Coordinates of C-alpha atoms in Angstrom, one line a residue:
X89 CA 80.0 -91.3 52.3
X90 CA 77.6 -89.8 49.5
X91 CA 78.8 -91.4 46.4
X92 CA 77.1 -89.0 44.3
X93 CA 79.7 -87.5 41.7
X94 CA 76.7 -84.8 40.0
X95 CA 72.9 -84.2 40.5
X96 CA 71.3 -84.5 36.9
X97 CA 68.4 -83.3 38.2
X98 CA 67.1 -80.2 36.9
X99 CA 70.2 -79.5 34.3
X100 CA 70.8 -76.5 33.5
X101 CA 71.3 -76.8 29.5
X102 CA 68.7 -76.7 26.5
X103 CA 66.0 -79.6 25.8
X104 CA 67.8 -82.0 23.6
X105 CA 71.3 -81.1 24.2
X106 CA 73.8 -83.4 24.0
X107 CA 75.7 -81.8 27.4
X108 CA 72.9 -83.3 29.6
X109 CA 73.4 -87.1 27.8
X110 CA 77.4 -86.7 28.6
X111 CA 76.9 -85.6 31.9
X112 CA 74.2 -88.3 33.0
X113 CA 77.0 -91.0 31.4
X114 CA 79.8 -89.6 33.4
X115 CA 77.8 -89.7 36.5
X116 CA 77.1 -93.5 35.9
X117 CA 81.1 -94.1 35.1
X118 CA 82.3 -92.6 38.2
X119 CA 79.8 -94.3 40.3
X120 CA 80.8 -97.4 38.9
X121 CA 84.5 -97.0 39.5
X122 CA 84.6 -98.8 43.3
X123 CA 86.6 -96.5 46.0
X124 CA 86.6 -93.3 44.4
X125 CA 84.6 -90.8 46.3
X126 CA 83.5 -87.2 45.1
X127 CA 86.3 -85.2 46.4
X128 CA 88.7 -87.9 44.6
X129 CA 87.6 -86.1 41.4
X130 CA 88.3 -83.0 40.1
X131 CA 86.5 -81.3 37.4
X132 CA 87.9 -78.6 35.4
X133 CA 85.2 -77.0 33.0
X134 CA 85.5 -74.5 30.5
X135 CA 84.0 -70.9 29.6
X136 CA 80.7 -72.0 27.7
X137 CA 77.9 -74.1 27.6
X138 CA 79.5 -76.9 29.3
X139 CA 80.7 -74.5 32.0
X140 CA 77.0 -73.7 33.2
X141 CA 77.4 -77.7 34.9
X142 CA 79.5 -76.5 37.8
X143 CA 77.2 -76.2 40.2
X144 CA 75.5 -79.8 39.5
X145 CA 78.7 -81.4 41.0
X146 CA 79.2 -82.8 44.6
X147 CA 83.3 -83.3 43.5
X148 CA 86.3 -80.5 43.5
X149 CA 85.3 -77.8 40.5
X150 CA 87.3 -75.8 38.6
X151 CA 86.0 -72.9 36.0
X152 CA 88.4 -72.0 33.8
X153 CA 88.8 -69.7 31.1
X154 CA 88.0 -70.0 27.8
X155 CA 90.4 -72.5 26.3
X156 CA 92.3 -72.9 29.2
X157 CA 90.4 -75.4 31.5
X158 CA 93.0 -78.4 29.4
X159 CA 95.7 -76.5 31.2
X160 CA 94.5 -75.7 34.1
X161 CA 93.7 -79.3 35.1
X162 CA 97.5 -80.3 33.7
X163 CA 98.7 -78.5 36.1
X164 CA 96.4 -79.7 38.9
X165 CA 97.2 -83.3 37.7
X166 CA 101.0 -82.6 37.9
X167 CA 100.4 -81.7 41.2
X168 CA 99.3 -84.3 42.4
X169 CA 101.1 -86.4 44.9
X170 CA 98.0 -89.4 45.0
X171 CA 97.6 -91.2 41.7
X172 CA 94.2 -93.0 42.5
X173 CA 92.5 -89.3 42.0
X174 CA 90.8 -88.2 39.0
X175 CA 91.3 -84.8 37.1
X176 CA 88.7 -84.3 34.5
X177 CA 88.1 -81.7 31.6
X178 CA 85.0 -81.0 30.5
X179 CA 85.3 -78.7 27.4
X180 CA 83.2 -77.6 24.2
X181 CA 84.6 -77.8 20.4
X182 CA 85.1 -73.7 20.8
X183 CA 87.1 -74.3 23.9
X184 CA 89.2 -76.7 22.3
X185 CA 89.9 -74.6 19.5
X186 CA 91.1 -72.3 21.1
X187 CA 93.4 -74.1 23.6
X188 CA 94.4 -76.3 21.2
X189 CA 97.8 -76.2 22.1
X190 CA 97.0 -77.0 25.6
X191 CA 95.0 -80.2 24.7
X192 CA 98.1 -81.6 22.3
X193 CA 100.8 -80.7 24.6
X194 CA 98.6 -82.6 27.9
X195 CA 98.7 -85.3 25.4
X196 CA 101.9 -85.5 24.2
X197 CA 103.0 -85.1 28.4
X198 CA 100.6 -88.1 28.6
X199 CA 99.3 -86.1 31.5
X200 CA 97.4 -88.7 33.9
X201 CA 93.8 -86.6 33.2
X202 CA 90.8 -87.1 31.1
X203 CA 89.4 -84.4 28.6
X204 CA 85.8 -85.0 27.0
X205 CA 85.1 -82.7 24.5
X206 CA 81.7 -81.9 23.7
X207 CA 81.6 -81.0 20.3
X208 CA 78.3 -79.3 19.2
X209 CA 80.2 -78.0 16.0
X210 CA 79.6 -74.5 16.9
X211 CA 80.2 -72.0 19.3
X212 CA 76.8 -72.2 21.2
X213 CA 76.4 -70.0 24.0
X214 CA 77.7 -66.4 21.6
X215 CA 75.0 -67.3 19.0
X216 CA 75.8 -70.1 16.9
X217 CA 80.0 -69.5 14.8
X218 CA 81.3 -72.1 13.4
X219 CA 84.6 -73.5 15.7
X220 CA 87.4 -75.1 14.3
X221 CA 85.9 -78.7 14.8
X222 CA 82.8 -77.2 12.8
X223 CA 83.1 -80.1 9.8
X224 CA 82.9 -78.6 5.9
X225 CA 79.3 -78.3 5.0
X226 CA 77.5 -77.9 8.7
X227 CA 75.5 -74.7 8.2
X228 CA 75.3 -72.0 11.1
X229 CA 74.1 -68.9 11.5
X230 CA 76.9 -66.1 10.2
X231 CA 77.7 -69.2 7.6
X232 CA 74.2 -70.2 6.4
X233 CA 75.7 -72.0 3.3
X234 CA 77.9 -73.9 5.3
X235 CA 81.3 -73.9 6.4
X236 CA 83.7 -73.9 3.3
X237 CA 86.6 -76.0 5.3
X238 CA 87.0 -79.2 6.7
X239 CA 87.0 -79.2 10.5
X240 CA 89.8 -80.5 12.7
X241 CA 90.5 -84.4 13.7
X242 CA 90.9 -83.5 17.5
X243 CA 91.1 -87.5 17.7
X244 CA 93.9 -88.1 14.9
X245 CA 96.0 -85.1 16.2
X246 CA 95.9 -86.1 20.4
X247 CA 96.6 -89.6 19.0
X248 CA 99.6 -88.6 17.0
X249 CA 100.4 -86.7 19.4
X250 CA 101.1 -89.5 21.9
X251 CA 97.8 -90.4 23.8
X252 CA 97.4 -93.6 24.7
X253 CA 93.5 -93.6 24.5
X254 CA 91.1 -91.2 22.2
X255 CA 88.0 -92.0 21.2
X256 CA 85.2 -90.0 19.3
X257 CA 81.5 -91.1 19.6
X258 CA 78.2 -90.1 18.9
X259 CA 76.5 -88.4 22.1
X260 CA 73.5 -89.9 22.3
X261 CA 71.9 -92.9 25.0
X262 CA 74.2 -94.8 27.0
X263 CA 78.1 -94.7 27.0
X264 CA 79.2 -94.6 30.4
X265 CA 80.9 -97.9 30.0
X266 CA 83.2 -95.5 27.3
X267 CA 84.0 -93.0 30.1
X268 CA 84.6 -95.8 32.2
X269 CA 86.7 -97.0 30.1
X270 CA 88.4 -93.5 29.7
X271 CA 88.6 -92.7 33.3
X272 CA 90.6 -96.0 33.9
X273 CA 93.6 -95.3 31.8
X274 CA 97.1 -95.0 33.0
X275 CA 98.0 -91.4 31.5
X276 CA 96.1 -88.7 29.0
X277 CA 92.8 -90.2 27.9
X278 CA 90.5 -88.0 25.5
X279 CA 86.9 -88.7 24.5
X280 CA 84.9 -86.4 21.5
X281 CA 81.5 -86.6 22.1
X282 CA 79.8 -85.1 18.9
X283 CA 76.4 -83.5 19.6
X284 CA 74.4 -81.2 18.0
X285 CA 73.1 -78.1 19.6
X286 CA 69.0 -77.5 19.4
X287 CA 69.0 -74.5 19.3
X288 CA 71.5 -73.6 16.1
X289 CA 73.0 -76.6 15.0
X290 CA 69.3 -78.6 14.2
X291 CA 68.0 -75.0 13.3
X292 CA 70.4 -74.7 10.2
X293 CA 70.9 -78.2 9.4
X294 CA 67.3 -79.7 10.3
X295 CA 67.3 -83.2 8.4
X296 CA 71.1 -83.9 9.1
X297 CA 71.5 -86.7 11.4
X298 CA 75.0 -86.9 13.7
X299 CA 75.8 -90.3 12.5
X300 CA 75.7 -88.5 8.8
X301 CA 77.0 -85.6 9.3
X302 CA 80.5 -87.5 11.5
X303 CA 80.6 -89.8 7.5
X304 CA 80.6 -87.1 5.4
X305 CA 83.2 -84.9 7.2
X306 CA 85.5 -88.1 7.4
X307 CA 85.2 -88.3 11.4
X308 CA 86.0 -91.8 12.3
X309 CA 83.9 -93.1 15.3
X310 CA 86.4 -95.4 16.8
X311 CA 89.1 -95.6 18.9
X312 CA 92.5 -94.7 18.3
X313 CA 95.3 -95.7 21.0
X314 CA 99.0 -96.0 21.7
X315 CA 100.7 -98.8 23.6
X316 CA 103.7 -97.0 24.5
X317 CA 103.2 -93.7 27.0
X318 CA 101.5 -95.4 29.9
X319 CA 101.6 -93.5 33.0
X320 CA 104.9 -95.4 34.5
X321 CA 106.6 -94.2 31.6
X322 CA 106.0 -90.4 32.4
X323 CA 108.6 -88.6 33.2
X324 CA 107.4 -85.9 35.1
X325 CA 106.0 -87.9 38.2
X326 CA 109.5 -89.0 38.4
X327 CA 111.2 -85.5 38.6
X328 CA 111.4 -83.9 41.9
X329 CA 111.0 -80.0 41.1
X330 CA 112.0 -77.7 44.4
X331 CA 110.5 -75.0 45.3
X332 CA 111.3 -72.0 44.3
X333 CA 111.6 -70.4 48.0
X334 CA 113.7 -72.9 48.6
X335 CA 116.6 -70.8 46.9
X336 CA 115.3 -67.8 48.8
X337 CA 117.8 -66.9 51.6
X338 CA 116.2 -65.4 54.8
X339 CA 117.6 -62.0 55.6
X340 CA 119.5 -62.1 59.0
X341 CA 118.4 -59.3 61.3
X342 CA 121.8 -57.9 62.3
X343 CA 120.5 -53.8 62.5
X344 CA 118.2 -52.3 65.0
X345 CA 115.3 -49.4 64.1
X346 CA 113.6 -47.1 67.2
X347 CA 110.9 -46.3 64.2
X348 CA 107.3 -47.2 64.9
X349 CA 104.3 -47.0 62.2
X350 CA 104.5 -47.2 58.7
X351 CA 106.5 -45.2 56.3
X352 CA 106.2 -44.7 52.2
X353 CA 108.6 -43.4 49.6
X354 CA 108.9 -42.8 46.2
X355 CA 111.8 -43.4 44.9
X356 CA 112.2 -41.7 41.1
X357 CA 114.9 -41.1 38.2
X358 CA 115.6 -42.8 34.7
X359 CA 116.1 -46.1 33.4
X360 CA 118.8 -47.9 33.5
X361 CA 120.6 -45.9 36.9
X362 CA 119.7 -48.7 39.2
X363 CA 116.4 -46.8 40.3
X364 CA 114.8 -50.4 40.8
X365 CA 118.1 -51.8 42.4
X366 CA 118.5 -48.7 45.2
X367 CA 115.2 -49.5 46.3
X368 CA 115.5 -53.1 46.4
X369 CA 118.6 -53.0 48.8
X370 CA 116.8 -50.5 50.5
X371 CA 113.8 -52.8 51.4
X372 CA 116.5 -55.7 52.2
X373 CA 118.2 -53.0 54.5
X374 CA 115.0 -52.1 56.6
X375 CA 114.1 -55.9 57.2
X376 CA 117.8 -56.3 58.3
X377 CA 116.5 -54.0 61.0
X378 CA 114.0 -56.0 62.1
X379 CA 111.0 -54.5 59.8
X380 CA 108.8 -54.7 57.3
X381 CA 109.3 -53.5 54.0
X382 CA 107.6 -53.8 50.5
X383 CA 108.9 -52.4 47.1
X384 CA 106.9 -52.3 43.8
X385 CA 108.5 -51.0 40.5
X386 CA 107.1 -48.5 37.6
X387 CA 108.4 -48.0 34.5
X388 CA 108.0 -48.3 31.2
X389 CA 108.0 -51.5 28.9
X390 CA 110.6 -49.9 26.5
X391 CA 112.8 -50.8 29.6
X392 CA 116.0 -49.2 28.8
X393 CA 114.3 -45.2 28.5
X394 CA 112.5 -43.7 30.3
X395 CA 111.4 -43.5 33.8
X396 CA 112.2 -45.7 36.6
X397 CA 109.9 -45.6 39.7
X398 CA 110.0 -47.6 42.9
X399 CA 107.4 -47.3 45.8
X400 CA 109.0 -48.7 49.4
X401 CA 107.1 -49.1 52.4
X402 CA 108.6 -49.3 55.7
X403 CA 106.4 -50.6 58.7
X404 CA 106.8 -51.8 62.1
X405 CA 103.8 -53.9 61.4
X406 CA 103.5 -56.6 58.9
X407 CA 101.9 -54.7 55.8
X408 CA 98.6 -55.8 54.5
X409 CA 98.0 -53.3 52.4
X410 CA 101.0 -52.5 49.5
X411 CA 99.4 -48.7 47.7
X412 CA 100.2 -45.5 48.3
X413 CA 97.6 -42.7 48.7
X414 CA 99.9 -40.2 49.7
X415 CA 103.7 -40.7 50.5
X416 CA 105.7 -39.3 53.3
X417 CA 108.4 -38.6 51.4
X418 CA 109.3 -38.7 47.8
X419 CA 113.3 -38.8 46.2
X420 CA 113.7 -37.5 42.3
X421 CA 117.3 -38.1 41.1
X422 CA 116.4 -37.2 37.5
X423 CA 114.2 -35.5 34.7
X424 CA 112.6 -38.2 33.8
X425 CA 111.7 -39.2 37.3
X426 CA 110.2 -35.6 38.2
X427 CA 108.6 -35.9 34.9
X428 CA 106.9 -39.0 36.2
X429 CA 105.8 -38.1 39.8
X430 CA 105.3 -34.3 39.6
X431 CA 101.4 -34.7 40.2
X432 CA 101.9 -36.9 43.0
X433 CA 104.2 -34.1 44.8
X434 CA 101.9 -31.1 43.7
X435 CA 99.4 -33.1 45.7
X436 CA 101.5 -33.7 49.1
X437 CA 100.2 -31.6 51.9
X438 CA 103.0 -32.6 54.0
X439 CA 106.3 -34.6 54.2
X440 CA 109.4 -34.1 52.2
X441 CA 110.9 -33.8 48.8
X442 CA 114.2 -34.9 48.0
X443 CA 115.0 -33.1 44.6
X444 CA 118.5 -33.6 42.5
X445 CA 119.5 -29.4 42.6
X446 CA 119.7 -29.4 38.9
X447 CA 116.0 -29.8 39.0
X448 CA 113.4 -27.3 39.5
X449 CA 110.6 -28.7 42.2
X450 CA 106.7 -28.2 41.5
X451 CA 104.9 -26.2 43.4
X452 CA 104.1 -28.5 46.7
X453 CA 103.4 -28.1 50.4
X454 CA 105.7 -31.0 51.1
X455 CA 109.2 -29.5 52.7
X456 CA 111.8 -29.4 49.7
X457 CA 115.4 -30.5 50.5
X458 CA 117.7 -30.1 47.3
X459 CA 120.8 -31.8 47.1
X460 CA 123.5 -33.2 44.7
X461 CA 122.7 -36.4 43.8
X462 CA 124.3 -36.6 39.7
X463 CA 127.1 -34.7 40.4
X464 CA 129.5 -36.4 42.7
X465 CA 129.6 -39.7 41.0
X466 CA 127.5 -40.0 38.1
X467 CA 123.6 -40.7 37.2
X468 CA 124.1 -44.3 38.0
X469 CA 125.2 -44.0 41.6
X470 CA 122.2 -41.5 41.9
X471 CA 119.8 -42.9 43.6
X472 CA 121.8 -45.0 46.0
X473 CA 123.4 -41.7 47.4
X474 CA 120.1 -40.4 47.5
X475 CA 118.7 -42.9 49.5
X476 CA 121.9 -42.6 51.6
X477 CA 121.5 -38.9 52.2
X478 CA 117.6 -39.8 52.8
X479 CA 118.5 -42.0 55.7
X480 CA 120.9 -40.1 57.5
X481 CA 118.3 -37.6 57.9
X482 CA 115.0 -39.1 58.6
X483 CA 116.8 -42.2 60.5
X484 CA 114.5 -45.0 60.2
X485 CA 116.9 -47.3 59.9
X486 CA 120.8 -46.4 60.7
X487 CA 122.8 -45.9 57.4
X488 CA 125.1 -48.4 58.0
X489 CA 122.3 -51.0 57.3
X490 CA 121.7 -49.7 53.9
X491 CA 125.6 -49.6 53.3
X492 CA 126.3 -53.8 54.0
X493 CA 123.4 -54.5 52.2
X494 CA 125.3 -52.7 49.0
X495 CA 128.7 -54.5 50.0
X496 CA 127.2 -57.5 49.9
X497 CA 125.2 -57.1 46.5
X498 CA 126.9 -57.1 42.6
X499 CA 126.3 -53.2 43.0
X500 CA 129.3 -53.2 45.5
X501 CA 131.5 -54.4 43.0
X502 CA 130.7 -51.3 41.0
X503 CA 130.3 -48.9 43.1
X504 CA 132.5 -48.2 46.3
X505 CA 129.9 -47.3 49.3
X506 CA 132.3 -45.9 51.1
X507 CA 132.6 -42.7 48.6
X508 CA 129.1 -42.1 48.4
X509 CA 129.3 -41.9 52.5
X510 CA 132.0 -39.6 52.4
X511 CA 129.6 -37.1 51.4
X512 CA 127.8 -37.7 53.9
X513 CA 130.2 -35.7 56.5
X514 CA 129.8 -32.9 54.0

């Protein structure tokens, strides 16, 4: 097999950046490390500079977003069942800023995962802004006279936070043996690379030199570890996590349906009178049957007021496809809920409203059917009587479906079903 880990032919970053020297050493590292192979790696980038590399790797690639790649390849470590594979982040100062969080927690998890930050001291591909690594005094262009602050130690905080290897160094000639190094550790390894960028870091600060600059700001070029936190010692390989489908139970088809082709509702009324809930049992009821159903909610994020909309589809089909152009039939059990879809059934050319008869319909060309839904037993048994009045008309699915599906929920403690079909026989 090719043992090539990343072309640095043709790189895609600026003469003299630092990137291309961290790249060209990783490439050496990994080729040195004896039985890994390219798709043994993963490599998580982040959004700038360093994230124009993707394409220059023969290994797995991940682009994340900005400040997020420290995550993103936590997770992918975690999930990893193999320990001889290698997860690494690639990730500018401005990336690190702003997942911070992400970098400290992967290091206080002693995630089994390199990150090598590649810290240019500014933000270099949005024109030059100073990062939070940016150390006091390094000039750039919206802060010409320098920035007034000191910059963070990403080293001193990963460190304290737990990692048993970070190291900073100065980005320039050889240091694959360093990522070597790096790559070999037994948990969270972090490498700052400090570069500066050619095209606004030597621009603003032209006689500065890196080793000078790291002095004056205080950044240590060294390496800082801790003893304690080796892989082994990680909890989290050794907790088995179930899935979460694994608590799902399959719906037993005890109910049978004559209906063929596909189906959509709206269902509508307020918040808080089990809008969402009808619909849900609904949807179980009609795969009871032996269908397919889908159910998507609407409502405000002030919860509690407002409206409360549910779109079901019914198919004999497996559904592919979960919107709603135009339904067959829509159900309003409140103010609120005719409030909400009144446009929708202004628009219906055919099909059927279901309106609450204390409600006056729009004008539509959908047939209107106007019932008592609020009156009999209240707003909050609404939209489950609705539903059941729905049913024994159009008879997708036989009522009775619907009906165990309630017994069996919370709701039938609340409400007794076999009210709400008595008025059914009405």
């Amino acid at each position: 097999m090719n043992r090539e880990f990343l072309s640095v032919d043709n790189m895609p970053f600026c003469g003299g950046c630092g990137h291309r020297t961290v790249a060209q050493s990783l490439e050496k590292a990994l080729g040195r490390m004896k039985d890994l192979n390219p798709l043994d790696v993963v490599v998580v980038t982040d959004i700038g500079c360093i994230g124009i590399i993707d394409k220059q790797f023969k290994t797995h690639t991940v682009h994340g977003l900005h400040g997020r790649s420290t995550a993103l390849a936590a997770g992918i470590s975690m999930g990893l069942s193999e320990e001889n594979k290698k997860v690494i982040t690639l990730i500018g100062d401005g990336g690190a800023t702003i997942g911070l969080q992400h970098v400290i927690e992967a290091a206080q998890r002693n995630i089994d995962m390199t990150v090598i930050v590649h810290n240019n001291m500014l933000y270099g591909m949005t024109g030059g802004q100073p990062s939070g690594l940016t150390p006091c005094g390094f000039k750039t262009p919206i802060m010409p006279e320098g920035k007034p602050m000191r910059g963070h130690d990403l080293c001193k905080l990963v460190h304290a936070a737990g990692a048993p290897y970070a190291r900073r160094l100065i980005a320039i000639g050889d240091f694959s043996d360093v990522i070597e190094e790096a790559l070999k550790i037994k948990g969270f390894s972090f490498i700052e690379a400090m570069e500066i960028c050619p095209s606004y870091g030597l621009k603003y600060n032209p006689t500065r030199k890196l080793h000078e600059i790291a002095e004056e700001a205080g950044l240590e070029i060294k390496l800082w570890e801790n003893k304690i936190g080796q892989r082994d010692d990680n909890s989290y390989r050794h907790v088995t996590i179930n899935s979460l489908f694994d608590e799902i139970q399959p719906l037993e088809v005890n109910f049978k349906s004559d209906f063929r082709g596909r189906y959509s509702l709206l269902l509508s009324g307020s918040a808080g009178e089990g809008v969402q809930s009808a619909a849900e049992l609904l949807s179980k009821a009609v795969i009871s049957c032996g269908l397919s159903a889908t159910k998507k909610g609407t409502y405000p994020v002030t919860v509690g007021v407002g409206f409360s909309t549910s779109e079901v589809i019914i198919s004999s089909d497996p559904i592919l496809f979960t919107g709603i152009s135009s339904p067959d039939a829509v159900i309003v059990v409140s103010k609120d809920g005719l409030n909400k879809v009144k446009s929708s059934v202004s628009e219906m050319r055919q099909g059927f409203l279901y309106i609450d008869s204390d409600l006056n319909a729009p004008e539509t060309k959908a047939k209107i059917l106007s019932s008592d839904f609020r009156k009999p037993f209240g707003a909050k048994s609404a939209a489950l009587l609705a539903l059941l009045l729905f049913l024994s008309r159009e008879k997708l699915i036989p009522v009775e479906a619907l009906s165990e599906q309630v017994k069996a929920s919370g709701i039938g403690k609340k409400i007794d079903i076999e009210k709400l079909l008595s008025c059914l026989k009405d």
